[in-house]
Coordinates of C-alpha atoms and ligand atoms in Angstrom, one line a residue:
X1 CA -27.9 8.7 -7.0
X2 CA -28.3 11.9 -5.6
X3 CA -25.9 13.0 -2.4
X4 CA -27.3 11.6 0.1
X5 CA -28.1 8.2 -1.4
X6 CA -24.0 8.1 -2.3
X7 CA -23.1 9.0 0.8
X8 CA -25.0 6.3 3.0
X9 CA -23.5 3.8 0.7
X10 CA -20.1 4.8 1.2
X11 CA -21.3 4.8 4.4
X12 CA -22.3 0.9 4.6
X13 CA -19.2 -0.3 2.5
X14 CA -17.0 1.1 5.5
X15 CA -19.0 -0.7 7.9
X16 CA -19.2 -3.9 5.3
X17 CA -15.8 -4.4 5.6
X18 CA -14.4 -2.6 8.9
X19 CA -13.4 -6.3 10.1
X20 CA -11.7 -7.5 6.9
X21 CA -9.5 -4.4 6.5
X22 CA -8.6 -3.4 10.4
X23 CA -7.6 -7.0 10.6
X24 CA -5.1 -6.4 8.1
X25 CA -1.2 -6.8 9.9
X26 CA -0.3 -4.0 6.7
X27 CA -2.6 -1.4 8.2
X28 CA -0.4 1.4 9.7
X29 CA -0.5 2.7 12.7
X30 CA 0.7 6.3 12.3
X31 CA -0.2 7.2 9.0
X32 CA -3.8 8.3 7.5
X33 CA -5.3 5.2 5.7
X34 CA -8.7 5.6 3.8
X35 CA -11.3 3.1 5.7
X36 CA -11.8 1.5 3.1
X37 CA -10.8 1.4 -0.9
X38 CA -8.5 3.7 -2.0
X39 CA -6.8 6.6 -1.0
X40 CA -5.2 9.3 -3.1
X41 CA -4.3 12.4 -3.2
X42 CA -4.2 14.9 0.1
X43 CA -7.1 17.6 -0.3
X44 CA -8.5 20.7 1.0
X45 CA -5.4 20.7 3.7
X46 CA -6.1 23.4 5.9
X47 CA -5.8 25.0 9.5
X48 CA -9.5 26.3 10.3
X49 CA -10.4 27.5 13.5
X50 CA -7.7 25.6 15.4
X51 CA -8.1 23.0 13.9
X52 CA -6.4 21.0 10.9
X53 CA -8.3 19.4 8.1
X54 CA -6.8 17.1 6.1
X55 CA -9.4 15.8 2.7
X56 CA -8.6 13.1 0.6
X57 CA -9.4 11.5 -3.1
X58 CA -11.5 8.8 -2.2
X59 CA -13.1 6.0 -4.0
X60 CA -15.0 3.6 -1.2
X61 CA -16.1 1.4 -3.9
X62 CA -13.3 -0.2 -5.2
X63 CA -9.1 -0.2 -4.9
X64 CA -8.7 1.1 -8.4
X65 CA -9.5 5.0 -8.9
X66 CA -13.1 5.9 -10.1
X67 CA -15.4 8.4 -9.6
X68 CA -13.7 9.9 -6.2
X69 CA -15.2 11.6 -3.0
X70 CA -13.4 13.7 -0.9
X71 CA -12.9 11.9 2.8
X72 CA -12.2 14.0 5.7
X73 CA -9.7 13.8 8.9
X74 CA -9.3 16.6 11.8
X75 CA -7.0 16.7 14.0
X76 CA -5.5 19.1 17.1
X77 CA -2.3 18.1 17.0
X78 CA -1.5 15.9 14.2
X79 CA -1.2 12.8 16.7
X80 CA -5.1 12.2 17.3
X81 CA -7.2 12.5 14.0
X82 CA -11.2 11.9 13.6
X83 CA -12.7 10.8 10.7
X84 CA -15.3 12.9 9.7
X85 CA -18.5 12.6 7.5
X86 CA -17.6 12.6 4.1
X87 CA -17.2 15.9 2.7
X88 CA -17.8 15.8 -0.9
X89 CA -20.0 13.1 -3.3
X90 CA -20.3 12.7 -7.0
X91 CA -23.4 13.4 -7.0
X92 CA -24.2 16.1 -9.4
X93 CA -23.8 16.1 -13.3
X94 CA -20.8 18.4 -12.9
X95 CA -18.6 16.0 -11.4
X96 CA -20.1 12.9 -11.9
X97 CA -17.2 11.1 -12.5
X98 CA -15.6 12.1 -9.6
X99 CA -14.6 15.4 -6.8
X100 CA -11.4 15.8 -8.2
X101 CA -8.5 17.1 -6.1
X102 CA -8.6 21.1 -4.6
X103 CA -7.9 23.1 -2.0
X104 CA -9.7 25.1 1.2
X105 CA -9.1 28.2 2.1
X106 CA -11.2 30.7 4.9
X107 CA -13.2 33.3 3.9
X108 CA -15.4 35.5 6.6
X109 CA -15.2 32.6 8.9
X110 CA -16.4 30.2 6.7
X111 CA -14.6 27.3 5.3
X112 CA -14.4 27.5 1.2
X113 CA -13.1 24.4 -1.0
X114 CA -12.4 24.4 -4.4
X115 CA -12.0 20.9 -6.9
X116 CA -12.8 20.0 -10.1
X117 CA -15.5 18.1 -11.1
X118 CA -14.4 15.3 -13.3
X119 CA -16.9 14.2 -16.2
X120 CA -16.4 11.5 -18.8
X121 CA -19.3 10.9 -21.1
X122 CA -19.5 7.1 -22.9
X123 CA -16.5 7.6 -25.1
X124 CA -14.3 8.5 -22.3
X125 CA -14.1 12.5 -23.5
X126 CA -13.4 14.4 -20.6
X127 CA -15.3 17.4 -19.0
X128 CA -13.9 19.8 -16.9
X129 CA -16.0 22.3 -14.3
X130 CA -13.4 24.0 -11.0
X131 CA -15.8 23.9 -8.6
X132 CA -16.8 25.7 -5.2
X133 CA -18.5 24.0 -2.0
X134 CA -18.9 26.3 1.5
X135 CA -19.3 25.3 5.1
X136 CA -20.0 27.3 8.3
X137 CA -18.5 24.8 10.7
X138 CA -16.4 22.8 8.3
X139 CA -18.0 19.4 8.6
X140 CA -21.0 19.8 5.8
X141 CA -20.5 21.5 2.6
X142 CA -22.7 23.2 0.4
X143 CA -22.2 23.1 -3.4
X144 CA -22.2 26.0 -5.0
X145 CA -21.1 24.3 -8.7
X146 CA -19.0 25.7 -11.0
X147 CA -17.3 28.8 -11.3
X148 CA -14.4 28.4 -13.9
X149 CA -14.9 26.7 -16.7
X150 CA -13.0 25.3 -19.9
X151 CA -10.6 28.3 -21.1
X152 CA -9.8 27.8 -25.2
X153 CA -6.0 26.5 -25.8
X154 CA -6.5 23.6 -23.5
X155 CA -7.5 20.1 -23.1
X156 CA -10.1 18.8 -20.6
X157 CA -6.5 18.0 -18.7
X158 CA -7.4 20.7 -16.2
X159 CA -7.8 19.9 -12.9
X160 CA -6.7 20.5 -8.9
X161 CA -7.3 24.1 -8.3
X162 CA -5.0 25.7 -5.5
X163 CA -6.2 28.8 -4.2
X164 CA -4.6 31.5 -1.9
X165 CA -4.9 35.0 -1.0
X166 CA -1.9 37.7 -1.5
X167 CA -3.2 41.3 0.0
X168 CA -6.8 41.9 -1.7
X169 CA -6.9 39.4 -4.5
X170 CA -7.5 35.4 -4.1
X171 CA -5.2 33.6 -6.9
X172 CA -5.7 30.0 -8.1
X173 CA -3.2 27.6 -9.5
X174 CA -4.4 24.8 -11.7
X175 CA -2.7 21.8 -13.6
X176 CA -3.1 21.5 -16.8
X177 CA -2.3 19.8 -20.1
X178 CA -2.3 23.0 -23.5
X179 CA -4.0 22.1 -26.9
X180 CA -0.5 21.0 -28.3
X181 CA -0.2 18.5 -25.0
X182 CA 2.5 20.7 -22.8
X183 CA 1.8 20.6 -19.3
X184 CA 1.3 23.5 -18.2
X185 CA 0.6 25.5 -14.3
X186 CA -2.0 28.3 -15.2
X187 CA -2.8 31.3 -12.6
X188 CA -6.2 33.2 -12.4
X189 CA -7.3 36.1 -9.8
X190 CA -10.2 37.0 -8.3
X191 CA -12.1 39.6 -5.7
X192 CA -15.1 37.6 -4.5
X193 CA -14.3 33.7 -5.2
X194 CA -17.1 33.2 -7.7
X195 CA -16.0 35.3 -10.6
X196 CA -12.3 34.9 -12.0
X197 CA -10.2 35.7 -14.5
X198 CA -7.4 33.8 -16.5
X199 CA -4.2 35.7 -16.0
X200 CA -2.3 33.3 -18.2
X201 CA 0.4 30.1 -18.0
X202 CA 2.5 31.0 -15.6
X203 CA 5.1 27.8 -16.4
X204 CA 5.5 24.3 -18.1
X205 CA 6.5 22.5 -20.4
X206 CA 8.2 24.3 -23.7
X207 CA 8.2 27.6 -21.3
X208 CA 10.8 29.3 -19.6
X209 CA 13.7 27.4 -20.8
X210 CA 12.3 24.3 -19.9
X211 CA 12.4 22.6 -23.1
X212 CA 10.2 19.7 -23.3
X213 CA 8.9 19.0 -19.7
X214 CA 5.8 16.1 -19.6
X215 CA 2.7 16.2 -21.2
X216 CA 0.4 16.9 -17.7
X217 CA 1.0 18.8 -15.1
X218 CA -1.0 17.6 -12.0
X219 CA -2.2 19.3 -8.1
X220 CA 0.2 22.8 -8.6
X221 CA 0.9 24.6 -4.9
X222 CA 2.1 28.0 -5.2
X223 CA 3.4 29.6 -2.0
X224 CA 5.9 32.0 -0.3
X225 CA 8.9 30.3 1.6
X226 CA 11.6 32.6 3.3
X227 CA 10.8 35.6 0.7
X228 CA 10.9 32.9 -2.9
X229 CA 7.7 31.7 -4.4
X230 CA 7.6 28.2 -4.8
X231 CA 5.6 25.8 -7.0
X232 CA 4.9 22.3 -6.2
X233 CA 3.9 20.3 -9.4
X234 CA 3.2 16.8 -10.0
X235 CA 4.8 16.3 -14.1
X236 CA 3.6 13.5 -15.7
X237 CA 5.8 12.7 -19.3
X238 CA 9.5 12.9 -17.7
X239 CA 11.8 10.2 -18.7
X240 CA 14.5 9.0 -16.1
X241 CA 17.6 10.5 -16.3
X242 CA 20.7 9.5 -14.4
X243 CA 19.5 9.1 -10.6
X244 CA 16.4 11.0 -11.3
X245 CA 12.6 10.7 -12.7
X246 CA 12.4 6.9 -11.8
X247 CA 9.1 6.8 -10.8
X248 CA 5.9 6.7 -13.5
X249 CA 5.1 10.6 -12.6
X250 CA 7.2 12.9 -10.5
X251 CA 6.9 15.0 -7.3
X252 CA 8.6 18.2 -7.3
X253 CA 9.5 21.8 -7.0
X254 CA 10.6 25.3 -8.5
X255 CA 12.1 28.2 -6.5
X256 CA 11.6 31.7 -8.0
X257 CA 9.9 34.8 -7.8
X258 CA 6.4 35.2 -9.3
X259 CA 5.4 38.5 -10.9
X260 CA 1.6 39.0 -9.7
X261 CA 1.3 42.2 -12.0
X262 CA 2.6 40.6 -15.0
X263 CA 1.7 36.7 -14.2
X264 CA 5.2 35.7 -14.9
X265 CA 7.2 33.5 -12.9
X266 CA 11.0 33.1 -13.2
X267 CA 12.8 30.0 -11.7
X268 CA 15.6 27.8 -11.6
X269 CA 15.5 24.0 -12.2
X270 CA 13.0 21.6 -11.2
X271 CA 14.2 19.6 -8.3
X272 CA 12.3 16.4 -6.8
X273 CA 11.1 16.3 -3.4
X274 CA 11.5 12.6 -2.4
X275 CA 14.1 10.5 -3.6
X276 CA 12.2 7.2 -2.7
X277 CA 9.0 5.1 -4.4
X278 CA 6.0 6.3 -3.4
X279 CA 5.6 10.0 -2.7
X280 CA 3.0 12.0 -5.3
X281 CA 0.6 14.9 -5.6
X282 CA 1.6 16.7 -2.4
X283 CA -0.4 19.7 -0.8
X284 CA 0.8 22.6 1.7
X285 CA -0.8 24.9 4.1
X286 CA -0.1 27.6 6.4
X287 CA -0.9 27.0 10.0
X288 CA -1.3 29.6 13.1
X289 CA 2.1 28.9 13.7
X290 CA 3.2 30.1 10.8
X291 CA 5.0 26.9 9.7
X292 CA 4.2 25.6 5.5
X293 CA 3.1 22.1 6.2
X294 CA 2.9 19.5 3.6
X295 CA 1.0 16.3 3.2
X296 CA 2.1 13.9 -0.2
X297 CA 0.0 10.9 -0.8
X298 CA 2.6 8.1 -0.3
X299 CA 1.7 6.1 -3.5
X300 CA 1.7 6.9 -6.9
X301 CA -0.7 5.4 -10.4
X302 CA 1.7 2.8 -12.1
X303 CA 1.0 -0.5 -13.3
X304 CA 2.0 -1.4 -9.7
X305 CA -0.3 -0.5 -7.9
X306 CA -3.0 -3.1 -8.1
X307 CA -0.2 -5.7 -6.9
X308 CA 0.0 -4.1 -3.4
X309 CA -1.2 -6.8 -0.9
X310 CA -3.4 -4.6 0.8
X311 CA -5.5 -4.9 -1.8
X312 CA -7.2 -8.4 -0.6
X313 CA -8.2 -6.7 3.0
X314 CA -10.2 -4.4 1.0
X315 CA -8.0 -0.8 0.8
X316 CA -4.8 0.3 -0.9
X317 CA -2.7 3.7 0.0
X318 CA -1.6 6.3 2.6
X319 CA -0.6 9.6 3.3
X320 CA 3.2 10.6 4.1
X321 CA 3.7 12.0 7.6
X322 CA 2.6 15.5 8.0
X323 CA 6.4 17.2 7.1
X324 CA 7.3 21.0 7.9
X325 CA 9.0 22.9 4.7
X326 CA 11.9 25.2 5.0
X327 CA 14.1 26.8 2.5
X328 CA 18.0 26.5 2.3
X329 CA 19.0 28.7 -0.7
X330 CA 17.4 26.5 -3.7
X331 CA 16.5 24.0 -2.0
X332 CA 13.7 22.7 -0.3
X333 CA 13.9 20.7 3.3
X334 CA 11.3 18.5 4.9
X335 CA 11.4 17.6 8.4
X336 CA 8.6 15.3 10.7
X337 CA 6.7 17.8 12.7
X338 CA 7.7 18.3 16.1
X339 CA 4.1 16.8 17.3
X340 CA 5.0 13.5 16.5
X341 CA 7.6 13.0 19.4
X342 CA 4.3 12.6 21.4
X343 CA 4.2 9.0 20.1
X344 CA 7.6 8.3 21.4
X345 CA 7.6 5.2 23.9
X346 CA 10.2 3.1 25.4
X347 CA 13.7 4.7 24.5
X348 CA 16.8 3.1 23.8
X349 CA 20.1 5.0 23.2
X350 CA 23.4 4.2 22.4
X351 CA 26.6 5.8 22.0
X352 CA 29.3 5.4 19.6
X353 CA 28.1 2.5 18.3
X354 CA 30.5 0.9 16.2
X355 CA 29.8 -1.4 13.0
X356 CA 33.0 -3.0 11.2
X357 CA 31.1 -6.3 9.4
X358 CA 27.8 -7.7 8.2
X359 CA 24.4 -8.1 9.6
X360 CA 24.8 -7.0 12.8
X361 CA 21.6 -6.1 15.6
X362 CA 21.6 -4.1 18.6
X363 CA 19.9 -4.9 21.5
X364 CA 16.3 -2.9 21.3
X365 CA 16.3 -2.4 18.2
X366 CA 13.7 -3.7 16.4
X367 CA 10.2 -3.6 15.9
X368 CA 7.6 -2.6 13.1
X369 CA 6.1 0.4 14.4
X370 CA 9.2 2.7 15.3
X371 CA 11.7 5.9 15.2
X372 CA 15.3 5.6 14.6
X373 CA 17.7 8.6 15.2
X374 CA 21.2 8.2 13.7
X375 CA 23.7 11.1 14.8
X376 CA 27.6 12.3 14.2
X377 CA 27.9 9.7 11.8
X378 CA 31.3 9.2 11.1
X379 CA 32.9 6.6 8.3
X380 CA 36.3 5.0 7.8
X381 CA 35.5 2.9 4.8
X382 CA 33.3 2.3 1.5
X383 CA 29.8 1.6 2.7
X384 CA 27.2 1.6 5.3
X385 CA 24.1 -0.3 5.3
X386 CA 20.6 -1.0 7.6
X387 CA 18.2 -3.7 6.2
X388 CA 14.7 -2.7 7.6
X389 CA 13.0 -6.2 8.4
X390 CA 14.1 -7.7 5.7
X391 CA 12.2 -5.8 3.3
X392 CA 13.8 -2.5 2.5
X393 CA 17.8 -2.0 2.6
X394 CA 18.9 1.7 2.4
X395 CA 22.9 2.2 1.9
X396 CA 25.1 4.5 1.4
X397 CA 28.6 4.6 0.1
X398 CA 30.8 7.7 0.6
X399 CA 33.0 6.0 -2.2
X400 CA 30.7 6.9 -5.0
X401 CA 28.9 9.6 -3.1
X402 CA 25.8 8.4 -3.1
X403 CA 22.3 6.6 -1.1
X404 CA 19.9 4.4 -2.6
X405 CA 17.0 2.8 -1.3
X406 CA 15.8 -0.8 -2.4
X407 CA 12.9 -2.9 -1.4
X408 CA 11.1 -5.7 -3.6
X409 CA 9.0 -4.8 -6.4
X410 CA 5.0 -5.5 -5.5
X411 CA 4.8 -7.4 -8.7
X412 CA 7.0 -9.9 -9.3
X413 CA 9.4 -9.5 -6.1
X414 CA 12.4 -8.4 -8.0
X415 CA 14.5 -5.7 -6.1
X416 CA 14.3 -2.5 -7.3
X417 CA 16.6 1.0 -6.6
X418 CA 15.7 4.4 -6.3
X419 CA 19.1 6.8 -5.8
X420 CA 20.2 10.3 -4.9
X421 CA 23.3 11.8 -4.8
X422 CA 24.9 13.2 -1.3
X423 CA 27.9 14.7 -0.1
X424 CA 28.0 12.8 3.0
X425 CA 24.9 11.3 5.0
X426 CA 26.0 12.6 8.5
X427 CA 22.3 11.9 10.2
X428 CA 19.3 9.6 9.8
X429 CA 16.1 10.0 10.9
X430 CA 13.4 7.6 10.2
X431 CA 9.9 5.9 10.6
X432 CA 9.0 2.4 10.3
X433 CA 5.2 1.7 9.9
X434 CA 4.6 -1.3 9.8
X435 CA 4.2 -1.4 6.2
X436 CA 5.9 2.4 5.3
X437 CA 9.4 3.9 5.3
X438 CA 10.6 7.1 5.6
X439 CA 14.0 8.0 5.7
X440 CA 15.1 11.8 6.4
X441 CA 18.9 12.4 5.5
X442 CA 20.6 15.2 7.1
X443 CA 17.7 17.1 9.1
X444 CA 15.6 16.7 5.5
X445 CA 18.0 17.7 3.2
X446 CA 16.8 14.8 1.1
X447 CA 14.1 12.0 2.0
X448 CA 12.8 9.1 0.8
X449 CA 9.7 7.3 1.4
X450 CA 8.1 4.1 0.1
X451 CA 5.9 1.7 1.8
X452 CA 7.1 -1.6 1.5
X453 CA 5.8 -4.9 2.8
X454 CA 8.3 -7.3 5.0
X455 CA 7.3 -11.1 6.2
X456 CA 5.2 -9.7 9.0
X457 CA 7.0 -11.7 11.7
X458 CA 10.4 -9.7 10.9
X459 CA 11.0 -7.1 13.3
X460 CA 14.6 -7.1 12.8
X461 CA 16.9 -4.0 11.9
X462 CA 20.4 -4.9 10.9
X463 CA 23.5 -3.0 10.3
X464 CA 26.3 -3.7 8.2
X465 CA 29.8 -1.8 7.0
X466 CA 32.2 -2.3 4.4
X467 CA 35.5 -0.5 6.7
X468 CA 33.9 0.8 10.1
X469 CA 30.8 3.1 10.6
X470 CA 30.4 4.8 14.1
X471 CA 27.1 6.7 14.8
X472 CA 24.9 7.6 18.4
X473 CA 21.5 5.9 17.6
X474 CA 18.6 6.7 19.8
X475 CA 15.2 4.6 18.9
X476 CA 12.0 4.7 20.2
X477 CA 8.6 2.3 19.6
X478 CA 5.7 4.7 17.9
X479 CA 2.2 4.5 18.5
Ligands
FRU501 C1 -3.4 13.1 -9.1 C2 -4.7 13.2 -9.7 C3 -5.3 14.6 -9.8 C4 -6.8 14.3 -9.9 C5 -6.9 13.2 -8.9 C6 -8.0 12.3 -9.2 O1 -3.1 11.9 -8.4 O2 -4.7 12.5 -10.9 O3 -4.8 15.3 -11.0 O4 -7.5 15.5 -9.5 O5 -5.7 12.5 -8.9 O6 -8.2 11.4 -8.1

């Protein structure tokens, strides 16, 4: 089917089952859902003449991955978003099997994206092609086709270019997976976009002290924070360890310094950006403000996924809220941005609040679409706990220093755990979708997110303390 043809039927599956899925009591009501089908990874995330642009892996088809097209979402001020035509088809024997993830960036006005076009002939071998597309106003894209192709010493695991500018020279980060299965971020320059050249592995697995470190390295973000460079990977291969690496693939980051001369990047340990389920593949931009934005899809591929009760209204997946980055030495913080205070209705505040025993609610606080805002949170005693509608509990027990998160596992309903250690949790800030969580610890020192899927009737928050808790609490409904 050629562009076109794809399109309008992507087109007519949306409107097929618009009733089925929007009467879904899952669907969110802050976060970006995919109309229909599935919804992975954030694309293309850019500022562009005002306004942002968020893309996104999309397969209308089906709620399993396939052959993916890139949907589109604007927005002002992250609060009101449009859908927009789709940006990017399958269309051409490049990428037949699917736009695969990249980036946008502006060039002489115009808007430029670059993905990879994902090929798989009928014994499953993998092609490769990085691929360009431009627009003028940032709604229809031309394809341009490929520009980089397969460098020797790699597998067809190479995928999700990243591209940015430093003073004359465009560079591009891509994942990838080298000939003896390392995964690998690789770095290539270039003065006019079309033609570039391989400058070499920047950082992976069996490189710079690593030691064995996954076998793929998926969507790479390379960007300056506060005077570090910092690289966002995705590792696939990482066994847990202790509190960490829980999930089937991880989400994290490296700070350094990255030698542009040279291609070399020196870092310190790889650290994970969420501590909770469902967090994967995120993207950052720059916006006119000057603040480094990031959008994660909040989902991951596990064996899971196709258990996610969404799945019989037709659609499956979402993307985190839109998060600000900042730097604290090594580390990396994530707060909401400031924008979404604009969905704040119908406050309730309390002061001191006290909690010495189990299950206890506060008047006005409840509901499934909301913002809670836990401050000078002070303990005398083992453990504090909220249960969110009965389907996620977090906790957190200044007796063995640490917070976990727990909500039942899509497939067969046991209870499952995700962890993180913490000095002291001294502030909470979190939003309840009605079918998401997340949970920012100490102004984004450390979050977790996870969607999660209570009886849809249970609107209750409870509170519980082994000793006494005390804590100001302001909520407000969202939406
Ligand atoms: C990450 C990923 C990318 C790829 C895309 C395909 O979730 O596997 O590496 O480009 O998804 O949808």
């Amino acid at each position: 089917m050629n562009q076109h043809e794809l399109i309008e039927k992507a087109n007519q599956e949306v409107e097929r089952n618009r009733e089925m899925v929007e009467s879904d009591p899952y669907r969110l009501r802050f976060h970006l859902m995919p109309p229909v089908g599935l919804l992975n990874d954030p694309n293309g995330f850019i500022q562009f003449k005002g306004v942002y642009h968020l893309f996104y892996q999309w397969n209308p088809f089906e709620t399993a991955h396939g052959a993916k097209f890139w949907g589109h979402y604007t927005s002002k001020d992250f609060i009101n978003w449009e859908h927009q035509p789709i940006a990017l088809a399958p269309s051409e024997w490049y990428e037949k099997n699917g736009c695969y993830s990249g980036s946008a960036i502006e060039n002489d006005g115009k808007m430029v994206l670059f993905y990879t076009g994902n090929v798989k002939d009928e014994n499953g071998d993998r092609e490769t092609y990085q691929c360009m597309a431009v627009s003028q106003d940032g709604i229809t894209f031309e394809k341009k086709g490929p520009v980089i192709y397969l460098p020797e010493g790699y597998t067809a695991h190479f995928r999700d270019p990243k591209v940015w500018k430093k003073e004359d020279t465009w560079y591009m980060v891509l994942g990838a997976q080298d000939e003896d299965k390392q995964g690998k971020v690789v770095l290539y320059s270039s003065t006019d976009l079309m033609n570039w050249n391989l400058l070499g592995p920047l950082t992976g697995s069996a490189m710079n002290q690593l030691g064995p470190f996954g076998y793929m390295w998926e969507c790479p973000d390379l960007f300056e924070l506060d005077g570090k460079d910092v690289l966002l990977v995705s590792p696939q291969g990482l066994e847990p360890e202790g509190d960490v690496y829980h999930n089937l693939f991880q989400a994290g980051y490296f700070v350094g310094e990255l030698d542009y001369q040279k291609a070399s990047y020196q870092h310190g340990s790889f650290t994970e950006l969420d501590r909770g389920f469902d967090f994967y593949a995120p993207q950052t931009t720059v916006d006119e403000k000057g603040r480094r934005l990031l959008f994660a899809w909040m989902g991951i591929t596990d064996d899971n996924e196709k258990y996610q009760p969404t799945i019989e209204k037709g659609w499956i997946h979402a993307m985190t809220l839109p998060r600000v980055l900042t730097r604290k030495g090594e580390k990396i913080v994530q707060q909401p941005v400031e924008e979404l205070q604009l969905l704040r209705k119908n406050e309730v505040s309390y002061n001191e609040v006290q909690i010495i025993t189990s299950n206890v609610t506060l008047e006005g606080i409840k509901g499934e679409a909301l913002e809670l805002l836990f401050d000078e949170i002070i303990y005398e005693g083992d453990s504090f706990e909220i249960n969110f509608r009965g389907g996620a509990r977090f906790e957190y027990s200044s007796k063995l220093g640490k917070m976990r998160l727990q909500r039942k596992n899509f497939k067969d309903g046991s209870i499952e755990s995700r962890h993180c250690k913490i000095d002291a949790v001294k502030k909470l800030h979190v939003f309840i979708d009605t079918s998401s969580i997340e949970i920012f610890v100490n102004d984004g020192e450390e979050v977790f997110t996870a969607r999660y899927y209570p009886d849809v009737a249970d609107q209750t928050i409870t509170f519980s303390a082994l000793g006494r808790v005390q804590f100001d609490l302001k909520k407000w409904d969202l939406g």
